[in-house]
């Protein structure tokens, strides 16, 4: 049995020294160290040995197994090195080849225009205020001088979570929060998403974006409102842009107006963008109603203010001549690449 173990050891060491690949190495591992290997078979025959021979053969068997295992680990490291060298030699990289074309993204037109609007108003000394999109009935309507059963609520019908909790239909709600929490002077804009139960078509969506502004201080007049909006319009649409103010009614402002800009495409002569009128409606505005100031804890006998609100989608469509609002939400890369 000693001779068999020594012969097995020499043969195993010889085979492991010359092995060149992982598959052959695995076959040798099974042949010499596996449960059904020749070494295992020899050691099973120890049961027939005398008590004096068993310790000697057992010690020799362990020595042979240890030698084979060490040789196996050495062969494993050598095979790994050979395969790495083979892989390096076969996978040469030509650094002179042109790289793959990487498509670069860009800002969505809504994001781009909102950023421009924010920059314009920040340059005029405004700050940006944010508020929750899930609001209470009080902040969305009542605090804006639109009490329960007021007919103006129908125009801004929105999505209700409960009878008193809803998705805001305008970012004017942020103005109320700011007036409640801050003393005048106040000068803020509040861009963000709003929701109304409108059917989807070329000019309407149940979710869209607004940017509303608020200024409250002593001695604020309609002239301040006009000057602010003219500065914004010229910065957004060009230095030759003119404004037209038309009387209107909003519950939260008095007096109120709708504001048009002269068509920046035709200069007011009439074209497809302005539908032949020479003017494009962009926003609503007015002096903050005394009731709104009063409900927010501001004395209308001391302070006055103006507010305005515009749909960012409308500005985008006007700026880029887009005829269908749905294009802004469809994520068609062919459309978005134009901006």
mmCIF file of C-alpha atoms in Angstrom, residues 56-336:
data_model
loop_
_atom_site.group_PDB
_atom_site.id
_atom_site.type_symbol
_atom_site.label_atom_id
_atom_site.label_comp_id
_atom_site.label_asym_id
_atom_site.label_seq_id
_atom_site.Cartn_x
_atom_site.Cartn_y
_atom_site.Cartn_z
ATOM 1 C CA UNK A 56 1.714 4.429 9.468
ATOM 2 C CA UNK A 57 -0.421 4.163 6.332
ATOM 3 C CA UNK A 58 -2.846 6.791 7.650
ATOM 4 C CA UNK A 59 -0.030 9.280 8.228
ATOM 5 C CA UNK A 60 1.416 8.546 4.786
ATOM 6 C CA UNK A 61 -2.023 8.954 3.179
ATOM 7 C CA UNK A 62 -2.471 12.375 4.799
ATOM 8 C CA UNK A 63 0.997 13.375 3.652
ATOM 9 C CA UNK A 64 0.213 12.336 0.070
ATOM 10 C CA UNK A 65 -3.124 14.208 0.106
ATOM 11 C CA UNK A 66 -1.428 17.346 1.467
ATOM 12 C CA UNK A 67 1.283 17.224 -1.212
ATOM 13 C CA UNK A 68 -1.294 16.781 -3.987
ATOM 14 C CA UNK A 69 -3.418 19.665 -2.622
ATOM 15 C CA UNK A 70 -0.391 22.001 -2.514
ATOM 16 C CA UNK A 71 0.539 21.009 -6.047
ATOM 17 C CA UNK A 72 -3.048 21.601 -7.135
ATOM 18 C CA UNK A 73 -3.083 25.160 -5.693
ATOM 19 C CA UNK A 74 0.229 25.910 -7.399
ATOM 20 C CA UNK A 75 -1.097 24.552 -10.698
ATOM 21 C CA UNK A 76 -4.305 26.580 -10.263
ATOM 22 C CA UNK A 77 -2.332 29.815 -9.890
ATOM 23 C CA UNK A 78 -0.212 28.943 -12.924
ATOM 24 C CA UNK A 79 -3.248 28.141 -15.072
ATOM 25 C CA UNK A 80 -4.897 31.424 -14.031
ATOM 26 C CA UNK A 81 -1.766 33.329 -15.036
ATOM 27 C CA UNK A 82 -1.587 31.550 -18.400
ATOM 28 C CA UNK A 83 -5.250 32.219 -19.182
ATOM 29 C CA UNK A 84 -4.892 35.897 -18.225
ATOM 30 C CA UNK A 85 -1.919 36.265 -20.574
ATOM 31 C CA UNK A 86 -3.826 34.477 -23.321
ATOM 32 C CA UNK A 87 -6.821 36.791 -22.833
ATOM 33 C CA UNK A 88 -4.646 39.900 -22.890
ATOM 34 C CA UNK A 89 -2.941 38.795 -26.095
ATOM 35 C CA UNK A 90 -6.232 37.943 -27.822
ATOM 36 C CA UNK A 91 -8.143 41.067 -26.759
ATOM 37 C CA UNK A 92 -6.067 43.844 -28.184
ATOM 38 C CA UNK A 93 -7.641 47.316 -28.189
ATOM 39 C CA UNK A 94 -7.109 49.695 -31.080
ATOM 40 C CA UNK A 95 -7.173 53.092 -29.382
ATOM 41 C CA UNK A 96 -7.206 54.838 -32.784
ATOM 42 C CA UNK A 97 -10.716 53.563 -33.591
ATOM 43 C CA UNK A 98 -13.512 56.166 -33.302
ATOM 44 C CA UNK A 99 -15.650 55.857 -30.162
ATOM 45 C CA UNK A 100 -19.323 54.979 -30.129
ATOM 46 C CA UNK A 101 -21.666 57.911 -30.599
ATOM 47 C CA UNK A 102 -23.136 58.970 -27.240
ATOM 48 C CA UNK A 103 -26.500 60.708 -27.376
ATOM 49 C CA UNK A 104 -26.550 63.726 -25.116
ATOM 50 C CA UNK A 105 -29.790 64.809 -23.493
ATOM 51 C CA UNK A 106 -31.039 68.366 -23.115
ATOM 52 C CA UNK A 107 -33.470 70.321 -20.991
ATOM 53 C CA UNK A 108 -37.170 69.828 -21.684
ATOM 54 C CA UNK A 109 -38.718 72.998 -23.191
ATOM 55 C CA UNK A 110 -40.918 73.391 -20.091
ATOM 56 C CA UNK A 111 -37.883 73.235 -17.816
ATOM 57 C CA UNK A 112 -35.940 75.577 -20.072
ATOM 58 C CA UNK A 113 -38.655 78.255 -20.141
ATOM 59 C CA UNK A 114 -39.347 77.970 -16.409
ATOM 60 C CA UNK A 115 -35.650 78.507 -15.715
ATOM 61 C CA UNK A 116 -35.637 81.571 -17.972
ATOM 62 C CA UNK A 117 -38.683 82.972 -16.194
ATOM 63 C CA UNK A 118 -37.109 82.407 -12.799
ATOM 64 C CA UNK A 119 -33.891 84.120 -13.903
ATOM 65 C CA UNK A 120 -35.819 87.163 -15.152
ATOM 66 C CA UNK A 121 -37.758 87.628 -11.928
ATOM 67 C CA UNK A 122 -34.768 86.876 -9.714
ATOM 68 C CA UNK A 123 -33.019 89.679 -11.567
ATOM 69 C CA UNK A 124 -35.859 92.005 -10.530
ATOM 70 C CA UNK A 125 -35.435 91.119 -6.856
ATOM 71 C CA UNK A 126 -38.087 88.408 -6.533
ATOM 72 C CA UNK A 127 -37.539 85.214 -4.579
ATOM 73 C CA UNK A 128 -38.909 81.764 -5.422
ATOM 74 C CA UNK A 129 -41.503 80.292 -3.055
ATOM 75 C CA UNK A 130 -42.837 76.738 -3.093
ATOM 76 C CA UNK A 131 -45.883 75.141 -1.529
ATOM 77 C CA UNK A 132 -47.779 71.843 -1.349
ATOM 78 C CA UNK A 133 -49.591 70.483 -4.403
ATOM 79 C CA UNK A 134 -52.152 68.834 -2.114
ATOM 80 C CA UNK A 135 -54.063 71.712 -0.535
ATOM 81 C CA UNK A 136 -57.116 72.459 1.542
ATOM 82 C CA UNK A 137 -60.275 74.022 0.217
ATOM 83 C CA UNK A 138 -59.511 77.102 2.323
ATOM 84 C CA UNK A 139 -56.166 77.946 0.710
ATOM 85 C CA UNK A 140 -57.243 77.051 -2.820
ATOM 86 C CA UNK A 141 -60.510 79.034 -2.779
ATOM 87 C CA UNK A 142 -61.716 80.693 0.427
ATOM 88 C CA UNK A 143 -58.510 82.574 1.288
ATOM 89 C CA UNK A 144 -58.456 83.841 -2.308
ATOM 90 C CA UNK A 145 -61.845 85.532 -1.934
ATOM 91 C CA UNK A 146 -63.732 82.630 -3.506
ATOM 92 C CA UNK A 147 -66.062 81.374 -0.751
ATOM 93 C CA UNK A 148 -68.161 78.238 -0.949
ATOM 94 C CA UNK A 149 -70.825 78.266 -3.708
ATOM 95 C CA UNK A 150 -69.012 81.111 -5.515
ATOM 96 C CA UNK A 151 -69.526 80.566 -9.283
ATOM 97 C CA UNK A 152 -65.809 81.139 -9.988
ATOM 98 C CA UNK A 153 -65.075 77.775 -8.361
ATOM 99 C CA UNK A 154 -66.652 75.994 -11.312
ATOM 100 C CA UNK A 155 -64.059 77.466 -13.669
ATOM 101 C CA UNK A 156 -61.256 75.993 -11.573
ATOM 102 C CA UNK A 157 -62.874 72.689 -10.683
ATOM 103 C CA UNK A 158 -60.114 70.334 -9.595
ATOM 104 C CA UNK A 159 -59.540 66.835 -8.194
ATOM 105 C CA UNK A 160 -60.802 66.264 -4.653
ATOM 106 C CA UNK A 161 -59.279 63.822 -2.197
ATOM 107 C CA UNK A 162 -61.920 64.600 0.441
ATOM 108 C CA UNK A 163 -64.556 67.324 0.630
ATOM 109 C CA UNK A 164 -61.955 69.731 2.001
ATOM 110 C CA UNK A 165 -58.661 68.379 0.600
ATOM 111 C CA UNK A 166 -57.810 68.696 -3.077
ATOM 112 C CA UNK A 167 -55.077 69.058 -5.680
ATOM 113 C CA UNK A 168 -54.374 72.767 -6.052
ATOM 114 C CA UNK A 169 -55.838 74.396 -9.155
ATOM 115 C CA UNK A 170 -53.469 77.387 -8.991
ATOM 116 C CA UNK A 171 -50.183 78.302 -7.357
ATOM 117 C CA UNK A 172 -51.898 81.331 -5.780
ATOM 118 C CA UNK A 173 -52.187 79.077 -2.736
ATOM 119 C CA UNK A 174 -48.468 79.639 -2.173
ATOM 120 C CA UNK A 175 -49.077 83.396 -2.039
ATOM 121 C CA UNK A 176 -51.499 82.949 0.871
ATOM 122 C CA UNK A 177 -49.010 80.808 2.811
ATOM 123 C CA UNK A 178 -46.275 83.402 2.251
ATOM 124 C CA UNK A 179 -48.505 86.308 3.371
ATOM 125 C CA UNK A 180 -49.544 84.414 6.502
ATOM 126 C CA UNK A 181 -45.957 83.621 7.449
ATOM 127 C CA UNK A 182 -44.159 86.828 6.458
ATOM 128 C CA UNK A 183 -44.511 90.532 7.063
ATOM 129 C CA UNK A 184 -44.407 92.874 4.049
ATOM 130 C CA UNK A 185 -42.521 93.789 1.976
ATOM 131 C CA UNK A 186 -43.135 90.607 -0.035
ATOM 132 C CA UNK A 187 -41.881 89.933 -3.552
ATOM 133 C CA UNK A 188 -42.173 86.301 -4.686
ATOM 134 C CA UNK A 189 -42.929 84.067 -7.646
ATOM 135 C CA UNK A 190 -44.335 80.562 -7.210
ATOM 136 C CA UNK A 191 -43.827 78.211 -10.180
ATOM 137 C CA UNK A 192 -45.181 74.668 -10.028
ATOM 138 C CA UNK A 193 -47.705 72.040 -11.125
ATOM 139 C CA UNK A 194 -51.441 72.628 -10.851
ATOM 140 C CA UNK A 195 -54.464 70.441 -11.576
ATOM 141 C CA UNK A 196 -57.909 70.959 -13.075
ATOM 142 C CA UNK A 197 -60.507 68.514 -14.349
ATOM 143 C CA UNK A 198 -60.122 69.619 -17.965
ATOM 144 C CA UNK A 199 -60.513 67.321 -20.933
ATOM 145 C CA UNK A 200 -57.273 66.769 -22.832
ATOM 146 C CA UNK A 201 -57.050 68.676 -26.107
ATOM 147 C CA UNK A 202 -54.617 70.908 -27.977
ATOM 148 C CA UNK A 203 -54.789 73.690 -25.376
ATOM 149 C CA UNK A 204 -55.954 71.956 -22.170
ATOM 150 C CA UNK A 205 -54.580 69.332 -19.807
ATOM 151 C CA UNK A 206 -55.660 68.068 -16.366
ATOM 152 C CA UNK A 207 -52.104 68.811 -15.183
ATOM 153 C CA UNK A 208 -50.094 71.836 -16.257
ATOM 154 C CA UNK A 209 -47.634 74.384 -14.873
ATOM 155 C CA UNK A 210 -48.153 77.911 -13.605
ATOM 156 C CA UNK A 211 -45.901 80.716 -12.482
ATOM 157 C CA UNK A 212 -47.601 83.240 -10.253
ATOM 158 C CA UNK A 213 -46.148 86.372 -8.736
ATOM 159 C CA UNK A 214 -46.973 88.539 -5.736
ATOM 160 C CA UNK A 215 -45.727 91.905 -4.512
ATOM 161 C CA UNK A 216 -47.038 93.465 -1.275
ATOM 162 C CA UNK A 217 -45.686 96.697 0.164
ATOM 163 C CA UNK A 218 -46.693 100.251 0.999
ATOM 164 C CA UNK A 219 -47.704 102.360 -1.975
ATOM 165 C CA UNK A 220 -47.855 99.594 -4.596
ATOM 166 C CA UNK A 221 -49.937 100.653 -7.619
ATOM 167 C CA UNK A 222 -51.040 99.391 -11.013
ATOM 168 C CA UNK A 223 -48.070 101.237 -12.502
ATOM 169 C CA UNK A 224 -45.708 98.907 -10.602
ATOM 170 C CA UNK A 225 -47.561 95.919 -12.035
ATOM 171 C CA UNK A 226 -47.311 97.254 -15.594
ATOM 172 C CA UNK A 227 -43.619 98.045 -15.240
ATOM 173 C CA UNK A 228 -42.850 94.587 -13.862
ATOM 174 C CA UNK A 229 -44.751 92.792 -16.620
ATOM 175 C CA UNK A 230 -43.224 94.954 -19.364
ATOM 176 C CA UNK A 231 -39.745 94.140 -18.070
ATOM 177 C CA UNK A 232 -40.592 90.439 -18.062
ATOM 178 C CA UNK A 233 -42.166 90.467 -21.554
ATOM 179 C CA UNK A 234 -39.251 92.292 -23.177
ATOM 180 C CA UNK A 235 -36.740 89.935 -21.549
ATOM 181 C CA UNK A 236 -38.709 86.839 -22.582
ATOM 182 C CA UNK A 237 -39.977 87.784 -26.054
ATOM 183 C CA UNK A 238 -37.649 90.560 -27.204
ATOM 184 C CA UNK A 239 -37.012 94.244 -26.675
ATOM 185 C CA UNK A 240 -39.672 95.390 -29.162
ATOM 186 C CA UNK A 241 -42.503 93.547 -27.366
ATOM 187 C CA UNK A 242 -45.498 95.663 -26.401
ATOM 188 C CA UNK A 243 -48.198 94.892 -23.840
ATOM 189 C CA UNK A 244 -51.952 95.332 -23.988
ATOM 190 C CA UNK A 245 -54.039 95.354 -20.799
ATOM 191 C CA UNK A 246 -57.724 94.419 -21.046
ATOM 192 C CA UNK A 247 -60.260 94.710 -18.178
ATOM 193 C CA UNK A 248 -61.244 91.385 -16.663
ATOM 194 C CA UNK A 249 -62.517 89.883 -13.416
ATOM 195 C CA UNK A 250 -60.727 87.638 -10.941
ATOM 196 C CA UNK A 251 -62.127 87.117 -7.419
ATOM 197 C CA UNK A 252 -58.741 87.660 -5.788
ATOM 198 C CA UNK A 253 -57.734 90.909 -7.558
ATOM 199 C CA UNK A 254 -59.470 94.269 -7.975
ATOM 200 C CA UNK A 255 -59.047 95.831 -10.459
ATOM 201 C CA UNK A 256 -58.180 92.863 -12.669
ATOM 202 C CA UNK A 257 -56.863 92.577 -16.197
ATOM 203 C CA UNK A 258 -55.769 90.149 -18.860
ATOM 204 C CA UNK A 259 -52.451 90.887 -20.515
ATOM 205 C CA UNK A 260 -51.506 90.338 -24.159
ATOM 206 C CA UNK A 261 -48.107 90.662 -25.823
ATOM 207 C CA UNK A 262 -47.580 91.860 -29.348
ATOM 208 C CA UNK A 263 -46.825 88.932 -31.629
ATOM 209 C CA UNK A 264 -43.052 88.507 -31.679
ATOM 210 C CA UNK A 265 -43.248 86.725 -35.059
ATOM 211 C CA UNK A 266 -45.143 89.277 -37.136
ATOM 212 C CA UNK A 267 -44.679 92.334 -34.935
ATOM 213 C CA UNK A 268 -48.435 92.839 -34.630
ATOM 214 C CA UNK A 269 -49.335 92.602 -38.323
ATOM 215 C CA UNK A 270 -51.108 89.252 -37.984
ATOM 216 C CA UNK A 271 -49.862 85.715 -38.656
ATOM 217 C CA UNK A 272 -50.625 82.081 -37.918
ATOM 218 C CA UNK A 273 -48.983 82.272 -34.488
ATOM 219 C CA UNK A 274 -51.248 85.085 -33.259
ATOM 220 C CA UNK A 275 -54.162 83.847 -35.426
ATOM 221 C CA UNK A 276 -54.197 87.093 -37.374
ATOM 222 C CA UNK A 277 -54.856 89.295 -34.350
ATOM 223 C CA UNK A 278 -51.366 90.679 -33.780
ATOM 224 C CA UNK A 279 -51.677 89.972 -30.032
ATOM 225 C CA UNK A 280 -51.153 86.847 -27.885
ATOM 226 C CA UNK A 281 -52.763 86.466 -24.453
ATOM 227 C CA UNK A 282 -50.205 85.291 -21.900
ATOM 228 C CA UNK A 283 -51.431 86.030 -18.369
ATOM 229 C CA UNK A 284 -53.935 87.449 -15.925
ATOM 230 C CA UNK A 285 -53.112 90.040 -13.288
ATOM 231 C CA UNK A 286 -54.442 92.757 -11.001
ATOM 232 C CA UNK A 287 -54.195 94.498 -7.663
ATOM 233 C CA UNK A 288 -54.549 92.127 -4.710
ATOM 234 C CA UNK A 289 -58.122 92.275 -3.385
ATOM 235 C CA UNK A 290 -58.358 93.853 0.106
ATOM 236 C CA UNK A 291 -60.223 90.749 1.338
ATOM 237 C CA UNK A 292 -57.272 88.538 0.379
ATOM 238 C CA UNK A 293 -54.858 90.780 2.262
ATOM 239 C CA UNK A 294 -57.160 90.927 5.262
ATOM 240 C CA UNK A 295 -57.670 87.145 5.472
ATOM 241 C CA UNK A 296 -53.886 86.679 5.379
ATOM 242 C CA UNK A 297 -53.364 89.045 8.294
ATOM 243 C CA UNK A 298 -52.223 92.099 6.313
ATOM 244 C CA UNK A 299 -53.926 95.460 6.805
ATOM 245 C CA UNK A 300 -55.202 96.698 3.383
ATOM 246 C CA UNK A 301 -55.357 100.238 4.783
ATOM 247 C CA UNK A 302 -51.564 100.187 5.143
ATOM 248 C CA UNK A 303 -50.385 97.843 2.411
ATOM 249 C CA UNK A 304 -51.351 97.173 -1.191
ATOM 250 C CA UNK A 305 -50.033 94.731 -3.734
ATOM 251 C CA UNK A 306 -50.305 93.221 -7.157
ATOM 252 C CA UNK A 307 -50.439 89.620 -8.369
ATOM 253 C CA UNK A 308 -50.131 87.899 -11.715
ATOM 254 C CA UNK A 309 -50.283 84.356 -13.023
ATOM 255 C CA UNK A 310 -49.351 82.702 -16.276
ATOM 256 C CA UNK A 311 -49.348 79.182 -17.660
ATOM 257 C CA UNK A 312 -45.807 78.061 -18.416
ATOM 258 C CA UNK A 313 -47.089 75.803 -21.202
ATOM 259 C CA UNK A 314 -48.665 78.834 -22.854
ATOM 260 C CA UNK A 315 -45.378 80.716 -22.719
ATOM 261 C CA UNK A 316 -43.567 77.701 -24.207
ATOM 262 C CA UNK A 317 -46.128 77.351 -26.993
ATOM 263 C CA UNK A 318 -46.006 81.073 -27.717
ATOM 264 C CA UNK A 319 -42.224 81.233 -27.630
ATOM 265 C CA UNK A 320 -41.660 78.221 -29.895
ATOM 266 C CA UNK A 321 -44.788 78.349 -32.059
ATOM 267 C CA UNK A 322 -46.144 75.006 -30.784
ATOM 268 C CA UNK A 323 -49.783 74.439 -31.703
ATOM 269 C CA UNK A 324 -50.620 71.401 -29.541
ATOM 270 C CA UNK A 325 -49.892 71.233 -25.799
ATOM 271 C CA UNK A 326 -49.953 67.428 -25.872
ATOM 272 C CA UNK A 327 -46.606 67.419 -27.681
ATOM 273 C CA UNK A 328 -44.978 68.627 -24.457
ATOM 274 C CA UNK A 329 -46.048 65.494 -22.559
ATOM 275 C CA UNK A 330 -45.598 62.703 -25.125
ATOM 276 C CA UNK A 331 -41.799 62.395 -24.704
ATOM 277 C CA UNK A 332 -41.270 62.036 -28.431
ATOM 278 C CA UNK A 333 -37.515 62.448 -28.854
ATOM 279 C CA UNK A 334 -37.972 63.669 -32.424
ATOM 280 C CA UNK A 335 -39.971 66.594 -31.070
ATOM 281 C CA UNK A 336 -37.785 67.295 -28.046
#
